[in-house]
Tab-separated table of C-alpha atoms and ligand atoms in Angstrom:
chain	number	residue	atom	x	y	z
A	1	MET	CA	-4.713	-35.019	35.977
A	2	SER	CA	-6.918	-31.949	36.600
A	3	GLY	CA	-7.803	-29.830	33.566
A	4	ARG	CA	-5.053	-27.479	32.437
A	5	LYS	CA	-6.838	-25.003	30.227
A	6	VAL	CA	-6.422	-21.466	31.512
A	7	PHE	CA	-8.137	-18.215	30.577
A	8	ILE	CA	-6.432	-15.059	31.799
A	9	HIS	CA	-7.465	-11.444	31.382
A	10	ALA	CA	-5.745	-8.279	32.639
A	11	PHE	CA	-7.440	-4.980	33.419
A	12	GLY	CA	-5.673	-1.641	33.700
A	13	CYS	CA	-2.135	-0.567	32.993
A	14	GLN	CA	0.708	-2.035	30.960
A	15	MET	CA	2.326	-3.303	34.144
A	16	ASN	CA	-0.767	-5.404	34.854
A	17	LYS	CA	-0.754	-6.806	31.325
A	18	LEU	CA	2.898	-7.726	31.726
A	19	ASP	CA	2.183	-9.428	35.077
A	20	ALA	CA	-0.525	-11.489	33.344
A	21	GLU	CA	2.065	-12.496	30.698
A	22	LEU	CA	4.450	-13.531	33.484
A	23	ALA	CA	1.772	-15.541	35.323
A	24	LEU	CA	0.968	-17.265	32.057
A	25	SER	CA	4.651	-18.069	31.506
A	26	ALA	CA	4.726	-19.854	34.880
A	27	LEU	CA	1.524	-21.730	33.994
A	28	LYS	CA	2.778	-22.802	30.569
A	29	GLN	CA	5.959	-24.166	32.097
A	30	ALA	CA	3.712	-26.271	34.323
A	31	GLY	CA	1.871	-27.674	31.286
A	32	TYR	CA	-1.105	-25.301	31.079
A	33	GLU	CA	-2.565	-24.222	27.758
A	34	GLU	CA	-4.106	-20.784	27.229
A	35	VAL	CA	-7.694	-20.643	25.898
A	36	ALA	CA	-9.518	-17.674	24.437
A	37	SER	CA	-12.740	-17.678	26.482
A	38	PRO	CA	-13.784	-18.376	30.077
A	39	GLY	CA	-16.267	-21.020	28.863
A	40	GLU	CA	-13.447	-23.313	27.626
A	41	ALA	CA	-11.300	-22.980	30.742
A	42	ASP	CA	-10.569	-25.114	33.809
A	43	VAL	CA	-8.890	-22.150	35.471
A	44	ILE	CA	-10.011	-18.519	35.082
A	45	LEU	CA	-7.734	-15.735	36.277
A	46	TYR	CA	-8.418	-11.998	36.321
A	47	ASN	CA	-5.491	-9.683	36.928
A	48	THR	CA	-7.247	-6.665	38.366
A	49	CYS	CA	-6.595	-2.927	38.693
A	50	SER	CA	-7.711	-0.603	41.466
A	51	VAL	CA	-6.139	2.669	40.340
A	52	ARG	CA	-9.538	3.923	39.153
A	53	SER	CA	-12.937	2.851	40.398
A	54	HIS	CA	-14.208	2.227	36.868
A	55	ALA	CA	-11.676	-0.592	36.211
A	56	GLU	CA	-12.552	-2.069	39.575
A	57	GLN	CA	-16.282	-2.090	38.846
A	58	ARG	CA	-15.688	-3.828	35.528
A	59	ALA	CA	-13.570	-6.507	37.215
A	60	TYR	CA	-16.193	-7.102	39.921
A	61	SER	CA	-18.906	-7.354	37.292
A	62	ASN	CA	-16.925	-9.916	35.217
A	63	ILE	CA	-16.054	-12.000	38.271
A	64	GLY	CA	-19.648	-11.838	39.564
A	65	LYS	CA	-20.937	-13.284	36.287
A	66	LEU	CA	-18.750	-16.386	36.709
A	67	LYS	CA	-21.029	-17.604	39.493
A	68	HIS	CA	-23.295	-19.364	36.977
A	69	LEU	CA	-20.376	-21.000	35.171
A	70	LYS	CA	-19.013	-22.282	38.472
A	71	ARG	CA	-22.412	-23.810	39.281
A	72	ARG	CA	-22.274	-25.767	36.030
A	73	LYS	CA	-18.568	-26.644	36.391
A	74	PRO	CA	-17.888	-27.094	40.123
A	75	HIS	CA	-14.226	-28.016	39.500
A	76	LEU	CA	-13.542	-24.683	37.843
A	77	VAL	CA	-10.845	-22.702	39.687
A	78	ILE	CA	-11.406	-18.929	39.744
A	79	GLY	CA	-8.588	-16.606	40.795
A	80	VAL	CA	-8.530	-12.853	41.359
A	81	LEU	CA	-5.002	-11.459	41.060
A	82	GLY	CA	-3.367	-8.057	41.246
A	83	CYS	CA	-4.115	-4.692	42.833
A	84	MET	CA	-7.796	-5.190	43.658
A	85	ALA	CA	-7.018	-8.590	45.185
A	86	GLN	CA	-4.333	-6.965	47.324
A	87	LYS	CA	-6.696	-4.217	48.435
A	88	ASP	CA	-9.940	-6.117	49.020
A	89	ARG	CA	-8.483	-9.519	50.099
A	90	GLU	CA	-10.866	-11.033	52.652
A	91	SER	CA	-13.895	-9.165	51.383
A	92	ILE	CA	-13.532	-10.773	47.936
A	93	ILE	CA	-13.707	-14.255	49.468
A	94	GLU	CA	-16.677	-13.177	51.599
A	95	ARG	CA	-18.594	-11.340	48.897
A	96	LEU	CA	-17.763	-13.720	46.051
A	97	PRO	CA	-17.711	-17.238	47.516
A	98	HIS	CA	-17.243	-18.774	44.055
A	99	VAL	CA	-13.719	-17.259	43.964
A	100	ASN	CA	-11.052	-19.805	45.013
A	101	ILE	CA	-7.856	-17.737	44.937
A	102	VAL	CA	-7.092	-14.160	45.935
A	103	CYS	CA	-3.499	-13.420	45.006
A	104	GLY	CA	-1.852	-10.023	45.424
A	105	THR	CA	0.688	-8.141	43.349
A	106	ARG	CA	3.795	-9.894	44.676
A	107	GLU	CA	2.671	-13.511	44.844
A	108	PHE	CA	1.480	-14.323	41.341
A	109	PRO	CA	4.754	-16.178	40.542
A	110	ARG	CA	3.376	-18.864	42.948
A	111	ILE	CA	0.220	-19.196	40.859
A	112	VAL	CA	0.753	-22.874	39.892
A	113	GLU	CA	1.097	-23.878	43.542
A	114	LEU	CA	-1.900	-21.713	44.544
A	115	ILE	CA	-4.086	-23.422	41.941
A	116	GLU	CA	-3.078	-26.829	43.317
A	117	GLU	CA	-4.002	-25.694	46.852
A	118	ALA	CA	-7.366	-24.434	45.588
A	119	ARG	CA	-7.968	-27.829	43.957
A	120	GLN	CA	-7.578	-29.444	47.369
A	121	GLY	CA	-10.639	-27.420	48.377
A	122	ALA	CA	-8.977	-24.510	50.186
A	123	SER	CA	-9.875	-20.841	49.798
A	124	VAL	CA	-6.450	-19.450	49.024
A	125	LEU	CA	-5.351	-16.013	50.157
A	126	ALA	CA	-1.815	-14.991	49.106
A	127	CYS	CA	-1.275	-11.292	49.603
A	128	SER	CA	2.118	-10.661	51.196
A	129	GLU	CA	3.237	-7.081	50.529
A	130	SER	CA	6.952	-7.425	50.105
A	131	GLY	CA	9.472	-9.534	48.270
A	132	ALA	CA	10.993	-9.535	44.831
A	133	VAL	CA	9.052	-10.889	41.882
A	134	SER	CA	11.164	-13.138	39.751
A	135	VAL	CA	9.692	-15.221	36.942
A	136	GLU	CA	11.502	-16.997	34.131
A	137	ARG	CA	9.765	-15.272	31.275
A	138	ASP	CA	8.408	-16.964	28.177
A	139	VAL	CA	9.908	-14.535	25.661
A	140	ALA	CA	7.640	-15.747	22.886
A	141	ARG	CA	4.656	-14.221	24.676
A	142	ARG	CA	4.454	-10.483	24.104
A	143	PRO	CA	1.977	-7.977	22.620
A	144	THR	CA	3.591	-7.847	19.192
A	145	ARG	CA	6.443	-9.785	17.659
A	146	PHE	CA	8.708	-6.751	17.492
A	147	ARG	CA	7.881	-4.960	20.726
A	148	ALA	CA	7.975	-6.049	24.362
A	149	TYR	CA	7.683	-4.642	27.865
A	150	VAL	CA	10.186	-5.447	30.575
A	151	SER	CA	9.576	-4.642	34.224
A	152	ILE	CA	12.604	-3.068	35.927
A	153	MET	CA	11.046	-2.304	39.283
A	154	ARG	CA	7.903	-2.830	41.309
A	155	GLY	CA	5.959	-0.765	43.782
A	156	CYS	CA	6.288	2.891	44.631
A	157	ASP	CA	7.467	4.920	47.636
A	158	ASN	CA	6.044	8.260	46.588
A	159	PHE	CA	2.610	8.274	48.200
A	160	CYS	CA	0.963	10.827	45.939
A	161	ALA	CA	-2.159	11.756	47.888
A	162	TYR	CA	-4.656	10.345	45.374
A	163	CYS	CA	-2.851	7.138	44.459
A	164	ILE	CA	-3.457	3.638	45.724
A	165	VAL	CA	-0.391	2.074	44.094
A	166	PRO	CA	1.954	2.216	47.145
A	167	TYR	CA	-0.727	0.427	49.189
A	168	VAL	CA	-1.440	-2.328	46.673
A	169	ARG	CA	1.923	-2.783	44.935
A	170	GLY	CA	4.060	-2.277	48.019
A	171	ARG	CA	7.430	-0.548	48.466
A	172	GLU	CA	9.752	0.097	45.569
A	173	THR	CA	11.997	-2.842	44.628
A	174	SER	CA	14.350	-2.690	41.657
A	175	ARG	CA	15.372	-5.749	39.695
A	176	PRO	CA	19.102	-6.475	39.460
A	177	PRO	CA	20.550	-5.053	36.216
A	178	GLN	CA	21.923	-8.451	35.164
A	179	ASP	CA	18.411	-10.020	35.291
A	180	ILE	CA	17.040	-7.209	33.175
A	181	GLU	CA	19.885	-7.459	30.670
A	182	ASP	CA	19.434	-11.242	30.366
A	183	GLU	CA	15.713	-10.845	29.707
A	184	VAL	CA	16.261	-8.114	27.113
A	185	ARG	CA	18.912	-10.248	25.363
A	186	ARG	CA	16.530	-13.213	25.191
A	187	LEU	CA	13.782	-10.995	23.753
A	188	VAL	CA	16.126	-9.479	21.152
A	189	ASP	CA	17.427	-12.943	20.205
A	190	ASP	CA	13.786	-13.902	19.653
A	191	GLY	CA	13.287	-11.070	17.132
A	192	CYS	CA	12.198	-8.194	19.337
A	193	ARG	CA	13.437	-4.782	18.160
A	194	GLU	CA	11.894	-2.376	20.642
A	195	ILE	CA	11.801	-2.696	24.425
A	196	THR	CA	9.890	-0.501	26.851
A	197	LEU	CA	11.172	-0.614	30.419
A	198	LEU	CA	8.346	-0.420	32.926
A	199	GLY	CA	8.113	0.872	36.460
A	200	GLN	CA	5.847	3.137	38.459
A	201	ASN	CA	8.749	5.537	38.851
A	202	VAL	CA	11.626	4.386	36.657
A	203	ASN	CA	13.775	7.400	37.496
A	204	SER	CA	14.364	6.114	40.992
A	205	TYR	CA	15.545	2.749	39.637
A	206	GLY	CA	18.295	1.380	41.884
A	207	LYS	CA	17.101	3.014	45.121
A	208	SER	CA	16.290	-0.359	46.700
A	209	PHE	CA	19.907	-1.532	46.248
A	210	ASP	CA	21.356	1.802	47.324
A	211	ARG	CA	22.103	3.113	43.872
A	212	PRO	CA	19.428	5.734	43.280
A	213	GLY	CA	19.787	7.332	39.883
A	214	ALA	CA	21.040	4.101	38.296
A	215	LEU	CA	18.670	4.399	35.322
A	216	PRO	CA	21.259	6.047	33.011
A	217	GLU	CA	23.704	3.184	33.766
A	218	LEU	CA	21.025	0.625	33.017
A	219	LEU	CA	20.151	2.352	29.737
A	220	CYS	CA	23.830	2.387	28.820
A	221	ARG	CA	24.168	-1.329	29.533
A	222	LEU	CA	21.084	-2.240	27.466
A	223	ASP	CA	22.031	0.097	24.627
A	224	ARG	CA	25.048	-2.154	23.947
A	225	ILE	CA	22.821	-5.131	23.040
A	226	ALA	CA	23.243	-5.721	19.311
A	227	GLY	CA	19.941	-5.881	17.405
A	228	LEU	CA	17.969	-3.706	19.833
A	229	ASP	CA	16.845	-0.737	17.738
A	230	ARG	CA	14.761	1.150	20.245
A	231	LEU	CA	14.657	1.437	23.997
A	232	ARG	CA	11.968	3.360	25.910
A	233	PHE	CA	11.082	3.740	29.560
A	234	VAL	CA	7.937	4.764	31.476
A	235	THR	CA	6.945	6.416	33.808
A	236	SER	CA	9.197	9.315	34.819
A	237	HIS	CA	8.275	11.135	38.021
A	238	PRO	CA	9.330	14.792	37.480
A	239	LYS	CA	10.968	14.996	40.907
A	240	ASP	CA	13.512	12.301	39.942
A	241	VAL	CA	14.348	13.446	36.412
A	242	THR	CA	18.063	14.306	36.261
A	243	ARG	CA	20.434	15.916	33.799
A	244	GLU	CA	22.310	12.560	33.585
A	245	MET	CA	19.133	10.772	32.569
A	246	LEU	CA	18.392	13.363	29.869
A	247	GLN	CA	21.982	13.131	28.615
A	248	ALA	CA	21.590	9.351	28.358
A	249	VAL	CA	18.477	9.899	26.213
A	250	ARG	CA	20.451	12.260	24.022
A	251	ASP	CA	23.629	10.181	23.731
A	252	LEU	CA	22.577	6.526	23.557
A	253	PRO	CA	21.604	5.562	20.003
A	254	SER	CA	18.816	3.131	20.895
A	255	VAL	CA	17.146	5.277	23.572
A	256	CYS	CA	14.136	7.049	22.056
A	257	GLU	CA	13.681	10.787	22.441
A	258	HIS	CA	10.384	10.431	24.237
A	259	LEU	CA	9.502	10.971	27.892
A	260	HIS	CA	6.303	10.208	29.747
A	261	MET	CA	6.498	12.722	32.565
A	262	PRO	CA	3.111	13.234	34.267
A	263	ALA	CA	2.528	16.807	35.478
A	264	GLN	CA	-0.920	16.008	37.028
A	265	SER	CA	-1.753	19.717	37.565
A	266	GLY	CA	-0.513	23.198	36.685
A	267	SER	CA	-1.525	24.684	40.052
A	268	ASP	CA	1.076	24.769	42.837
A	269	ARG	CA	-1.632	24.630	45.481
A	270	ILE	CA	-3.058	21.430	43.988
A	271	LEU	CA	0.386	19.904	43.323
A	272	SER	CA	1.202	20.411	46.989
A	273	ALA	CA	-2.118	18.876	48.083
A	274	MET	CA	-1.337	15.953	45.751
A	275	ASN	CA	2.081	15.540	47.460
A	276	ARG	CA	3.860	15.617	44.114
A	277	SER	CA	7.064	17.287	45.471
A	278	TYR	CA	7.482	19.823	42.648
A	279	THR	CA	5.909	23.090	41.567
A	280	SER	CA	4.601	24.001	38.140
A	281	GLY	CA	7.679	26.264	37.828
A	282	ARG	CA	10.001	23.312	38.445
A	283	TYR	CA	8.048	21.227	35.956
A	284	ARG	CA	8.450	23.965	33.325
A	285	GLU	CA	12.195	24.114	34.063
A	286	LEU	CA	12.466	20.372	33.502
A	287	LEU	CA	10.628	20.635	30.214
A	288	ALA	CA	12.966	23.418	29.124
A	289	LEU	CA	16.010	21.369	30.186
A	290	ALA	CA	14.713	18.297	28.325
A	291	LYS	CA	14.180	20.363	25.170
A	292	GLU	CA	17.609	21.983	25.484
A	293	LEU	CA	19.533	18.754	26.097
A	294	VAL	CA	17.590	16.405	23.821
A	295	PRO	CA	16.893	17.948	20.426
A	296	GLY	CA	13.450	17.006	19.091
A	297	VAL	CA	12.360	15.325	22.349
A	298	SER	CA	8.632	14.668	22.695
A	299	VAL	CA	6.942	14.623	26.084
A	300	ALA	CA	3.651	13.026	27.095
A	301	SER	CA	1.859	13.908	30.306
A	302	ASP	CA	-1.005	12.847	32.569
A	303	PHE	CA	-3.431	15.188	34.318
A	304	ILE	CA	-6.073	14.720	36.982
A	305	VAL	CA	-8.971	17.188	36.900
A	306	GLY	CA	-11.321	17.800	39.804
A	307	PHE	CA	-8.914	16.945	42.629
A	308	PRO	CA	-10.517	18.065	45.957
A	309	GLY	CA	-10.398	21.841	46.277
A	310	GLU	CA	-9.541	22.475	42.596
A	311	THR	CA	-11.035	25.863	41.709
A	312	GLU	CA	-11.618	27.302	38.243
A	313	GLU	CA	-8.446	29.309	38.757
A	314	ASP	CA	-6.438	26.169	39.575
A	315	PHE	CA	-7.872	24.480	36.509
A	316	GLU	CA	-6.973	27.490	34.321
A	317	ARG	CA	-3.356	27.130	35.489
A	318	THR	CA	-3.436	23.515	34.307
A	319	ALA	CA	-4.992	24.590	30.993
A	320	SER	CA	-2.200	27.193	30.540
A	321	LEU	CA	0.458	24.547	31.155
A	322	VAL	CA	-1.097	22.298	28.504
A	323	ARG	CA	-1.287	25.190	25.992
A	324	GLU	CA	2.318	26.144	26.662
A	325	ALA	CA	4.085	22.789	27.035
A	326	ARG	CA	3.244	21.464	23.555
A	327	PHE	CA	2.938	17.887	24.808
A	328	GLN	CA	2.968	15.118	22.225
A	329	GLN	CA	0.050	13.518	24.057
A	330	CYS	CA	-1.959	14.026	27.256
A	331	PHE	CA	-3.964	11.523	29.237
A	332	VAL	CA	-6.638	13.226	31.325
A	333	PHE	CA	-8.444	11.563	34.230
A	334	LYS	CA	-11.350	12.740	36.352
A	335	TYR	CA	-10.488	12.465	40.030
A	336	SER	CA	-12.229	9.739	41.989
A	337	PRO	CA	-11.329	8.979	45.621
A	338	ARG	CA	-9.534	5.698	46.265
A	339	PRO	CA	-9.931	4.118	49.692
A	340	ARG	CA	-6.959	4.264	52.112
A	341	THR	CA	-5.354	7.211	50.299
A	342	PRO	CA	-4.879	10.586	52.067
A	343	ALA	CA	-6.999	12.343	49.415
A	344	ALA	CA	-9.950	10.078	50.262
A	345	ARG	CA	-10.168	11.930	53.591
A	346	LEU	CA	-10.697	15.251	51.747
A	347	VAL	CA	-14.134	16.368	50.636
A	348	ASP	CA	-14.614	15.373	46.999
A	349	ASP	CA	-16.065	18.831	46.361
A	350	VAL	CA	-15.746	19.311	42.591
A	351	SER	CA	-19.048	18.326	41.010
A	352	GLY	CA	-19.236	15.520	38.471
A	353	GLU	CA	-20.358	18.066	35.901
A	354	ASP	CA	-17.320	20.319	36.528
A	355	LYS	CA	-14.966	17.335	36.330
A	356	ARG	CA	-16.515	16.323	33.023
A	357	ARG	CA	-16.330	19.862	31.611
A	358	ARG	CA	-12.685	20.307	32.681
A	359	ASN	CA	-11.774	16.906	31.265
A	360	ILE	CA	-13.302	17.769	27.882
A	361	LYS	CA	-11.737	21.234	27.830
A	362	LEU	CA	-8.243	19.923	28.556
A	363	LEU	CA	-8.576	17.270	25.865
A	364	GLU	CA	-9.755	19.914	23.385
A	365	ILE	CA	-6.751	22.117	24.148
A	366	GLN	CA	-4.388	19.163	23.720
A	367	SER	CA	-6.107	18.085	20.528
A	368	ALA	CA	-5.511	21.550	19.009
A	369	VAL	CA	-1.843	21.416	20.140
A	370	SER	CA	-1.447	17.908	18.691
A	371	ALA	CA	-3.054	18.933	15.388
A	372	ASP	CA	-0.565	21.840	15.056
A	373	GLU	CA	2.440	19.760	16.067
A	374	GLN	CA	1.498	16.912	13.752
A	375	ARG	CA	1.167	19.307	10.787
A	376	THR	CA	4.842	20.245	11.176
A	377	PHE	CA	5.671	16.746	9.876
A	378	ILE	CA	4.008	17.274	6.479
A	379	GLY	CA	6.549	16.850	3.670
A	380	LYS	CA	9.178	15.358	5.983
A	381	ASP	CA	10.733	11.871	5.798
A	382	VAL	CA	10.505	10.074	9.138
A	383	GLU	CA	11.922	6.804	10.487
A	384	VAL	CA	9.207	4.287	11.347
A	385	LEU	CA	9.537	0.950	13.124
A	386	VAL	CA	6.813	-1.028	11.361
A	387	GLU	CA	4.630	-2.980	13.769
A	388	GLY	CA	2.281	-4.669	11.285
A	389	LEU	CA	-1.152	-4.046	9.768
A	390	SER	CA	-3.020	-0.994	10.997
A	391	LYS	CA	-5.817	-1.945	13.416
A	392	HIS	CA	-8.143	0.584	11.797
A	393	ASP	CA	-7.234	-0.085	8.173
A	394	PRO	CA	-5.935	-3.588	7.388
A	395	ASN	CA	-4.874	-2.406	3.926
A	396	ARG	CA	-2.197	-0.233	5.443
A	397	LEU	CA	0.776	-0.735	7.748
A	398	ALA	CA	1.244	1.023	11.069
A	399	GLY	CA	4.311	1.860	13.099
A	400	ARG	CA	5.766	4.510	15.354
A	401	LEU	CA	8.414	7.185	15.307
A	402	ARG	CA	11.093	7.259	17.975
A	403	THR	CA	9.138	10.199	19.400
A	404	ASN	CA	6.056	7.920	19.645
A	405	GLN	CA	3.749	9.335	16.950
A	406	ILE	CA	1.737	6.680	15.093
A	407	VAL	CA	2.285	6.505	11.315
A	408	VAL	CA	0.126	4.660	8.770
A	409	PHE	CA	1.105	4.044	5.151
A	410	GLU	CA	0.720	1.531	2.341
A	411	GLY	CA	3.325	-1.183	1.967
A	412	PRO	CA	3.923	-4.955	1.897
A	413	SER	CA	3.332	-6.830	5.165
A	414	GLU	CA	6.921	-8.217	5.004
A	415	LEU	CA	8.064	-4.814	6.241
A	416	ALA	CA	6.778	-5.636	9.738
A	417	GLY	CA	9.669	-5.408	12.197
A	418	LYS	CA	11.775	-3.254	9.858
A	419	LEU	CA	12.852	0.354	10.103
A	420	VAL	CA	11.616	2.237	7.034
A	421	ARG	CA	11.427	5.831	5.903
A	422	VAL	CA	8.022	7.312	5.230
A	423	ARG	CA	7.211	10.684	3.686
A	424	VAL	CA	4.377	12.302	5.645
A	425	THR	CA	1.606	13.649	3.413
A	426	GLU	CA	-1.371	14.155	5.742
A	427	THR	CA	-1.970	14.347	9.468
A	428	THR	CA	-4.704	14.090	12.095
A	429	PRO	CA	-4.235	14.961	15.798
A	430	LEU	CA	-3.434	11.293	16.470
A	431	THR	CA	-1.929	9.908	13.261
A	432	LEU	CA	0.607	10.752	10.579
A	433	CYS	CA	-0.253	9.355	7.132
A	434	GLY	CA	2.243	8.978	4.348
A	435	ALA	CA	3.899	6.920	1.665
A	436	LEU	CA	6.962	4.727	1.766
A	437	ALA	CA	10.096	6.675	0.877
A	438	GLU	CA	12.719	3.892	1.011
A	439	THR	CA	13.379	0.792	3.153
A	440	GLY	CA	16.097	0.881	5.786
B	501	SF4	S1	4.495	8.163	41.694
B	501	SF4	FE1	2.598	8.797	42.704
B	501	SF4	S2	1.041	8.460	41.088
B	501	SF4	FE2	2.843	7.266	40.483
B	501	SF4	S3	2.497	5.231	41.330
B	501	SF4	FE3	3.722	6.355	42.847
B	501	SF4	S4	2.196	7.227	44.246
B	501	SF4	FE4	1.097	6.609	42.397
């Protein structure tokens, strides 16, 4: 029998990491064993990302380096999966002849069969753009024992001008609610206490089976699962956020009061050029509605600086939004054109230096906001779901609030997976520090 040691690595977003977990589940069911380094493997798989050029360059560099390994081990099977595989298909096989499999975002559930084909000597290209992805998940494989991600939909129909996702992940397809519920139940039965539902645009969940706006119903159904303490969902496109969804966040005990609702810009001119379908005024109204309906809600946002045509005035509008909105967290990206997208046809006219300066300025504004907001927790008792030892300080435990702030404190490692109360004594812009108040 051919060697069954597999090394798999995922670049990019949480969705990509989850897809790598799913591919690995299929491989394990077929008798494969995961190994920790490419050197030990008979099969090497990279699940790639093409949302930003930087992630793509890193993937190409890693795959390029495998040429030498393949020369020493001619039976090695090398597969490129995911968004970059979908986008660059034939050119990967041409440019990197040591690659055996190019498998897009919808075909990785066939990975076992594709490896067998590659072993027969074929160059395998599997990049169909449609179809549901259904994999019997190995629930034991997840980032931490107490937390897991569950995909509820794939693809995106929004075509934001800068974004390659609709071209590489295909049209939006929602998973049937029963499949999702079964998977969540299996995870909870296996000890998982917090689930994050994943989708490019979770607020339009249900559209592909003619029930747009079905997210609140899904949340309601999952909230009834005994033993599930916390339920989250990402990402929320502002244009699809509804009062019903916000009421579900307010009313369902397990659903956390945290939204990831990317604004991308504070300038109406740029939002329109980005094809985001809302204005900064509408975004502010949504924030106000979220704060009115969901007491204590925290909101995280994403921004792109240096989109084509962004002037200093446009950027200042974005900076004002960040000062005003009091986000819990902001992720800021410098614009880079992605091939095939409408924005790639515009002149990329903001200099690298201006993009860098705007990026730093926005992060500085958010850091000051975060520092202020975090200080409001000093002296308060907060509920923390303990995840385990802190990555930065193994003498302390780390966990999160329902509103997503990270908390570190001293305590016995047996508290991992438990809800505890911590009194906050100190804060930084990113972390709350405290001492155990009582166990829950
Ligand atoms: S909503 Fe826009 S930014 Fe998000 S994945 Fe879809 S096209 Fe890309």
